[in-house]
């Protein structure tokens, strides 16, 4: 509340008083592993648990009189649309590659164990290693290095390592453009420039799919259709393979902010007849995100 919501709330109210056009958007980031694990444990639909969590958080903010223009969550239809559009653009511009990874697989559950689905002892400090990171020493851990690894679904240890294909967003291809933007627009204070330059140089290819059920589906059909229509020299996505996977939470969560903006203008503002408003809902949400706007 104090760290992220209150400063934004103050700025929004300040803009309001000054008569500046601003919207205050927020929402739950709901595609994480903890929610799917909770659903498996309670034998409930992740969607229901998600709805309940979003409702509770929304109520808590309302009780504190936070003046959000919209409070949604990242599982909304609008965010699905936005995420799929952006995925299609990235894939069709050759910025997403397929690679093979070695991932833990539970023999008993007959499924892969991404991220926090596997826990055990950290090879560096003996502390609690979850997925690819140790909570105690903070070091990155390869799942193959975890000792006495345990499946977080069944609690068993019949874990093997198998190959699985995933899609990776190639962040290295944005290097030049990002550096140019950094130098020209100076979006960060002078004393942060070196850190940001360093972060851009360190960026690698990051996987954006996971072997799990909870999350947005990989939009194979629309991508393959566009490859056909535009005769693109790209590998098509195998629908059978990607039916078993979803987009990783860290792909759709940041896009959520754009999704919430879109939801507000398309859902809540589109039906209101307002003489002073002109332009379509589409133009209105874009106005808040396009650098040209
Ligand atoms: Zn450790
Ligand atoms: Zn298991």
Short mmCIF file of C-alpha atoms and ligand atoms in Angstrom, two decimals:
data_model
loop_
_atom_site.label_atom_id
_atom_site.label_comp_id
_atom_site.label_asym_id
_atom_site.label_seq_id
_atom_site.Cartn_x
_atom_site.Cartn_y
_atom_site.Cartn_z
CA UNK A 1 0.00 0.00 0.00
CA UNK A 2 2.64 2.52 1.10
CA UNK A 3 5.26 1.50 -1.45
CA UNK A 4 3.38 1.34 -4.71
CA UNK A 5 -0.31 2.24 -4.43
CA UNK A 6 -0.23 5.35 -2.24
CA UNK A 7 2.29 7.37 -4.32
CA UNK A 8 0.32 6.57 -7.49
CA UNK A 9 -2.96 7.44 -5.75
CA UNK A 10 -1.56 10.83 -4.72
CA UNK A 11 -0.33 11.58 -8.22
CA UNK A 12 -3.68 10.57 -9.71
CA UNK A 13 -5.59 12.85 -7.30
CA UNK A 14 -3.15 15.67 -8.01
CA UNK A 15 -3.74 15.31 -11.77
CA UNK A 16 -7.48 15.32 -11.06
CA UNK A 17 -7.30 18.59 -9.14
CA UNK A 18 -5.23 20.11 -11.96
CA UNK A 19 -7.85 18.98 -14.48
CA UNK A 20 -5.37 16.72 -16.27
CA UNK A 21 -6.68 13.65 -18.10
CA UNK A 22 -5.43 10.63 -16.17
CA UNK A 23 -6.59 7.11 -15.38
CA UNK A 24 -5.48 5.05 -12.39
CA UNK A 25 -5.20 1.38 -13.34
CA UNK A 26 -4.40 -1.66 -11.22
CA UNK A 27 -5.11 -5.37 -11.02
CA UNK A 28 -4.07 -8.74 -9.69
CA UNK A 29 -1.17 -10.68 -11.18
CA UNK A 30 -2.87 -14.08 -11.10
CA UNK A 31 -1.01 -16.58 -13.31
CA UNK A 32 1.68 -17.48 -10.78
CA UNK A 33 2.54 -20.99 -9.66
CA UNK A 34 1.24 -20.49 -6.06
CA UNK A 35 -2.33 -20.08 -7.31
CA UNK A 36 -2.22 -23.26 -9.42
CA UNK A 37 -0.65 -25.19 -6.54
CA UNK A 38 -3.36 -23.96 -4.17
CA UNK A 39 -6.04 -25.04 -6.66
CA UNK A 40 -4.49 -28.51 -6.96
CA UNK A 41 -4.32 -28.85 -3.19
CA UNK A 42 -7.93 -27.75 -2.63
CA UNK A 43 -9.10 -29.62 -5.75
CA UNK A 44 -10.74 -26.46 -7.01
CA UNK A 45 -10.75 -24.63 -10.31
CA UNK A 46 -7.91 -22.05 -10.39
CA UNK A 47 -10.40 -19.66 -11.99
CA UNK A 48 -12.60 -19.72 -8.84
CA UNK A 49 -9.64 -19.16 -6.52
CA UNK A 50 -8.52 -16.31 -8.77
CA UNK A 51 -11.98 -14.67 -8.68
CA UNK A 52 -12.08 -14.90 -4.89
CA UNK A 53 -8.59 -13.42 -4.50
CA UNK A 54 -9.29 -10.54 -6.90
CA UNK A 55 -12.56 -9.79 -5.06
CA UNK A 56 -10.82 -9.72 -1.65
CA UNK A 57 -7.97 -7.48 -2.82
CA UNK A 58 -10.43 -5.14 -4.52
CA UNK A 59 -12.50 -4.91 -1.33
CA UNK A 60 -9.41 -4.18 0.76
CA UNK A 61 -8.48 -1.28 -1.54
CA UNK A 62 -12.05 0.02 -1.52
CA UNK A 63 -12.09 -0.05 2.30
CA UNK A 64 -8.98 2.18 2.19
CA UNK A 65 -10.75 4.53 -0.22
CA UNK A 66 -8.28 4.01 -3.07
CA UNK A 67 -9.67 5.71 -6.15
CA UNK A 68 -8.78 3.24 -8.95
CA UNK A 69 -10.33 4.01 -12.32
CA UNK A 70 -10.26 0.25 -12.86
CA UNK A 71 -9.14 -2.73 -10.79
CA UNK A 72 -9.01 -5.96 -12.80
CA UNK A 73 -6.71 -8.97 -13.02
CA UNK A 74 -4.32 -10.41 -15.60
CA UNK A 75 -6.68 -13.28 -16.49
CA UNK A 76 -9.22 -10.95 -18.15
CA UNK A 77 -10.35 -11.40 -21.76
CA UNK A 78 -8.88 -7.99 -22.60
CA UNK A 79 -5.47 -8.99 -21.31
CA UNK A 80 -5.71 -12.28 -23.20
CA UNK A 81 -6.39 -10.35 -26.40
CA UNK A 82 -3.56 -7.89 -25.74
CA UNK A 83 -1.08 -10.63 -24.79
CA UNK A 84 -1.93 -12.71 -27.87
CA UNK A 85 -1.62 -9.71 -30.18
CA UNK A 86 1.80 -8.86 -28.77
CA UNK A 87 2.94 -12.49 -28.91
CA UNK A 88 1.89 -12.66 -32.58
CA UNK A 89 3.79 -9.46 -33.43
CA UNK A 90 6.93 -10.68 -31.66
CA UNK A 91 6.80 -14.15 -33.21
CA UNK A 92 6.07 -12.92 -36.72
CA UNK A 93 8.96 -10.47 -36.49
CA UNK A 94 11.40 -13.27 -35.66
CA UNK A 95 11.93 -12.26 -32.03
CA UNK A 96 10.79 -15.56 -30.48
CA UNK A 97 12.74 -18.83 -30.90
CA UNK A 98 12.07 -22.41 -29.90
CA UNK A 99 14.68 -24.17 -27.76
CA UNK A 100 14.93 -27.47 -25.93
CA UNK A 101 15.32 -27.44 -22.15
CA UNK A 102 15.94 -30.17 -19.60
CA UNK A 103 13.22 -29.93 -16.95
CA UNK A 104 12.23 -31.96 -13.90
CA UNK A 105 9.36 -34.38 -14.52
CA UNK A 106 7.34 -36.18 -11.84
CA UNK A 107 6.81 -39.88 -12.68
CA UNK A 108 3.77 -40.07 -10.36
CA UNK A 109 1.93 -36.98 -11.61
CA UNK A 110 3.18 -37.56 -15.17
CA UNK A 111 3.91 -33.90 -15.67
CA UNK A 112 6.77 -31.42 -15.77
CA UNK A 113 7.58 -29.45 -12.64
CA UNK A 114 8.33 -25.86 -13.68
CA UNK A 115 9.51 -23.16 -11.28
CA UNK A 116 8.29 -23.66 -7.74
CA UNK A 117 6.77 -27.08 -8.40
CA UNK A 118 10.09 -28.54 -7.22
CA UNK A 119 11.73 -27.88 -3.86
CA UNK A 120 14.77 -29.27 -2.07
CA UNK A 121 18.14 -28.44 -0.56
CA UNK A 122 20.27 -25.71 -2.10
CA UNK A 123 23.62 -27.06 -3.42
CA UNK A 124 25.35 -23.84 -2.24
CA UNK A 125 24.09 -23.35 1.33
CA UNK A 126 21.82 -26.29 2.16
CA UNK A 127 18.85 -23.92 2.53
CA UNK A 128 15.47 -24.13 0.85
CA UNK A 129 15.79 -24.11 -2.94
CA UNK A 130 12.58 -23.56 -4.85
CA UNK A 131 12.64 -24.12 -8.58
CA UNK A 132 15.51 -22.11 -9.95
CA UNK A 133 16.38 -20.04 -6.90
CA UNK A 134 17.43 -20.45 -3.27
CA UNK A 135 15.30 -18.42 -0.86
CA UNK A 136 18.05 -18.50 1.77
CA UNK A 137 21.22 -17.46 -0.09
CA UNK A 138 19.50 -15.86 -3.09
CA UNK A 139 21.67 -17.74 -5.60
CA UNK A 140 20.30 -19.08 -8.87
CA UNK A 141 20.05 -22.86 -8.86
CA UNK A 142 19.74 -25.36 -11.70
CA UNK A 143 16.86 -27.73 -10.87
CA UNK A 144 19.23 -30.65 -11.63
CA UNK A 145 21.49 -29.49 -8.74
CA UNK A 146 18.76 -29.48 -6.08
CA UNK A 147 19.37 -32.18 -3.46
CA UNK A 148 16.56 -34.32 -2.00
CA UNK A 149 14.18 -32.74 -4.48
CA UNK A 150 10.48 -33.07 -3.76
CA UNK A 151 7.50 -32.65 -6.09
CA UNK A 152 5.20 -29.96 -4.69
CA UNK A 153 2.08 -31.60 -6.11
CA UNK A 154 2.32 -35.13 -4.71
CA UNK A 155 5.16 -34.70 -2.22
CA UNK A 156 7.01 -37.58 -3.87
CA UNK A 157 10.56 -37.76 -5.12
CA UNK A 158 10.27 -39.90 -8.27
CA UNK A 159 11.65 -37.00 -10.27
CA UNK A 160 13.48 -37.43 -13.55
CA UNK A 161 14.89 -34.92 -16.00
CA UNK A 162 13.47 -34.83 -19.49
CA UNK A 163 13.67 -32.70 -22.60
CA UNK A 164 10.87 -30.27 -23.37
CA UNK A 165 10.59 -27.54 -26.01
CA UNK A 166 9.87 -23.95 -25.04
CA UNK A 167 9.61 -20.55 -26.66
CA UNK A 168 12.19 -17.88 -25.81
CA UNK A 169 11.90 -14.13 -26.28
CA UNK A 170 15.25 -12.97 -27.65
CA UNK A 171 15.94 -9.87 -25.56
CA UNK A 172 19.40 -9.45 -27.14
CA UNK A 173 17.74 -8.27 -30.36
CA UNK A 174 16.44 -5.15 -28.57
CA UNK A 175 19.94 -4.04 -27.47
CA UNK A 176 20.61 -1.33 -30.05
CA UNK A 177 17.12 0.14 -30.00
CA UNK A 178 17.00 0.27 -26.20
CA UNK A 179 20.45 1.88 -25.93
CA UNK A 180 19.52 4.47 -28.52
CA UNK A 181 16.33 5.26 -26.60
CA UNK A 182 18.31 5.47 -23.36
CA UNK A 183 20.80 7.98 -24.81
CA UNK A 184 18.27 10.09 -26.68
CA UNK A 185 15.29 10.18 -24.32
CA UNK A 186 17.20 9.98 -21.02
CA UNK A 187 14.29 8.18 -19.31
CA UNK A 188 16.31 7.51 -16.13
CA UNK A 189 18.38 9.81 -13.88
CA UNK A 190 22.08 10.25 -14.77
CA UNK A 191 23.31 8.13 -11.84
CA UNK A 192 21.19 5.18 -13.02
CA UNK A 193 22.37 5.22 -16.64
CA UNK A 194 25.32 2.85 -16.20
CA UNK A 195 23.21 0.33 -14.31
CA UNK A 196 20.54 0.33 -17.02
CA UNK A 197 23.16 0.10 -19.81
CA UNK A 198 24.64 -2.89 -17.96
CA UNK A 199 21.21 -4.53 -17.56
CA UNK A 200 20.53 -4.17 -21.29
CA UNK A 201 23.90 -5.78 -22.12
CA UNK A 202 23.26 -8.64 -19.69
CA UNK A 203 19.81 -9.42 -21.08
CA UNK A 204 19.51 -12.90 -22.58
CA UNK A 205 16.90 -15.03 -24.26
CA UNK A 206 14.13 -15.65 -21.70
CA UNK A 207 11.67 -18.51 -21.82
CA UNK A 208 8.06 -17.35 -22.09
CA UNK A 209 6.20 -20.69 -22.00
CA UNK A 210 5.71 -23.30 -19.27
CA UNK A 211 4.47 -26.90 -19.06
CA UNK A 212 1.40 -26.21 -16.99
CA UNK A 213 -2.35 -25.62 -17.39
CA UNK A 214 -3.05 -22.35 -15.60
CA UNK A 215 -2.33 -19.34 -17.78
CA UNK A 216 -3.02 -18.07 -21.28
CA UNK A 217 -2.82 -20.58 -24.11
CA UNK A 218 -0.11 -20.17 -26.76
CA UNK A 219 -1.92 -18.63 -29.78
CA UNK A 220 -0.64 -21.17 -32.33
CA UNK A 221 -3.60 -20.85 -34.69
CA UNK A 222 -3.43 -17.11 -35.29
CA UNK A 223 0.36 -17.16 -35.60
CA UNK A 224 0.32 -20.00 -38.15
CA UNK A 225 -2.47 -18.30 -40.09
CA UNK A 226 -0.44 -15.12 -40.39
CA UNK A 227 2.68 -17.04 -41.44
CA UNK A 228 0.58 -18.52 -44.28
CA UNK A 229 -1.12 -15.27 -45.25
CA UNK A 230 2.07 -13.24 -45.35
CA UNK A 231 4.32 -16.04 -46.61
CA UNK A 232 6.71 -15.47 -43.73
CA UNK A 233 9.93 -17.44 -43.62
CA UNK A 234 9.32 -18.71 -40.13
CA UNK A 235 8.80 -22.14 -38.55
CA UNK A 236 5.13 -22.74 -37.75
CA UNK A 237 4.18 -23.53 -34.17
CA UNK A 238 3.19 -27.14 -33.55
CA UNK A 239 -0.39 -26.91 -32.15
CA UNK A 240 -0.24 -30.34 -30.53
CA UNK A 241 2.96 -29.53 -28.68
CA UNK A 242 1.82 -26.09 -27.51
CA UNK A 243 -1.66 -27.24 -26.47
CA UNK A 244 0.07 -28.72 -23.43
CA UNK A 245 1.76 -25.44 -22.48
CA UNK A 246 0.80 -21.91 -21.46
CA UNK A 247 2.45 -18.51 -21.67
CA UNK A 248 4.63 -17.81 -18.64
CA UNK A 249 3.23 -15.40 -16.05
CA UNK A 250 6.08 -12.91 -16.54
CA UNK A 251 5.11 -12.51 -20.16
CA UNK A 252 1.45 -11.57 -19.57
CA UNK A 253 1.77 -9.84 -16.17
CA UNK A 254 3.51 -6.63 -17.37
CA UNK A 255 1.24 -6.58 -20.44
CA UNK A 256 -1.61 -6.55 -17.89
CA UNK A 257 -1.28 -2.79 -17.43
CA UNK A 258 -2.09 -2.28 -21.09
CA UNK A 259 -4.84 -4.92 -20.81
CA UNK A 260 -6.48 -3.03 -17.90
CA UNK A 261 -6.39 0.23 -19.87
CA UNK A 262 -7.98 -1.51 -22.82
CA UNK A 263 -10.63 -3.10 -20.57
CA UNK A 264 -11.54 0.26 -19.08
CA UNK A 265 -12.06 1.98 -22.43
CA UNK A 266 -13.64 -0.95 -24.28
CA UNK A 267 -15.82 -2.28 -21.45
CA UNK A 268 -16.77 0.68 -19.29
CA UNK A 269 -16.50 3.67 -21.54
CA UNK A 270 -17.67 2.35 -24.91
CA UNK A 271 -21.42 2.47 -24.14
CA UNK A 272 -21.51 5.90 -22.57
CA UNK A 273 -22.84 8.55 -24.88
CA UNK A 274 -20.74 11.54 -24.12
CA UNK A 275 -21.06 14.54 -26.40
CA UNK A 276 -17.57 15.78 -25.64
CA UNK A 277 -15.85 12.47 -26.33
CA UNK A 278 -14.73 11.63 -29.80
CA UNK A 279 -12.79 8.75 -31.29
CA UNK A 280 -13.18 5.00 -30.84
CA UNK A 281 -12.41 3.06 -27.64
CA UNK A 282 -9.43 1.64 -29.52
CA UNK A 283 -7.93 5.07 -30.11
CA UNK A 284 -8.57 6.04 -26.50
CA UNK A 285 -6.69 3.22 -24.82
CA UNK A 286 -3.85 3.56 -27.29
CA UNK A 287 -3.57 7.25 -26.48
CA UNK A 288 -2.43 6.31 -22.97
CA UNK A 289 0.31 3.98 -24.24
CA UNK A 290 1.58 5.13 -27.61
CA UNK A 291 4.61 7.37 -27.32
CA UNK A 292 3.13 9.36 -30.20
CA UNK A 293 -0.07 10.02 -28.17
ZN1 LIG B 1 21.25 -21.37 -0.95
ZN1 LIG B 2 4.54 -35.48 -8.13
#
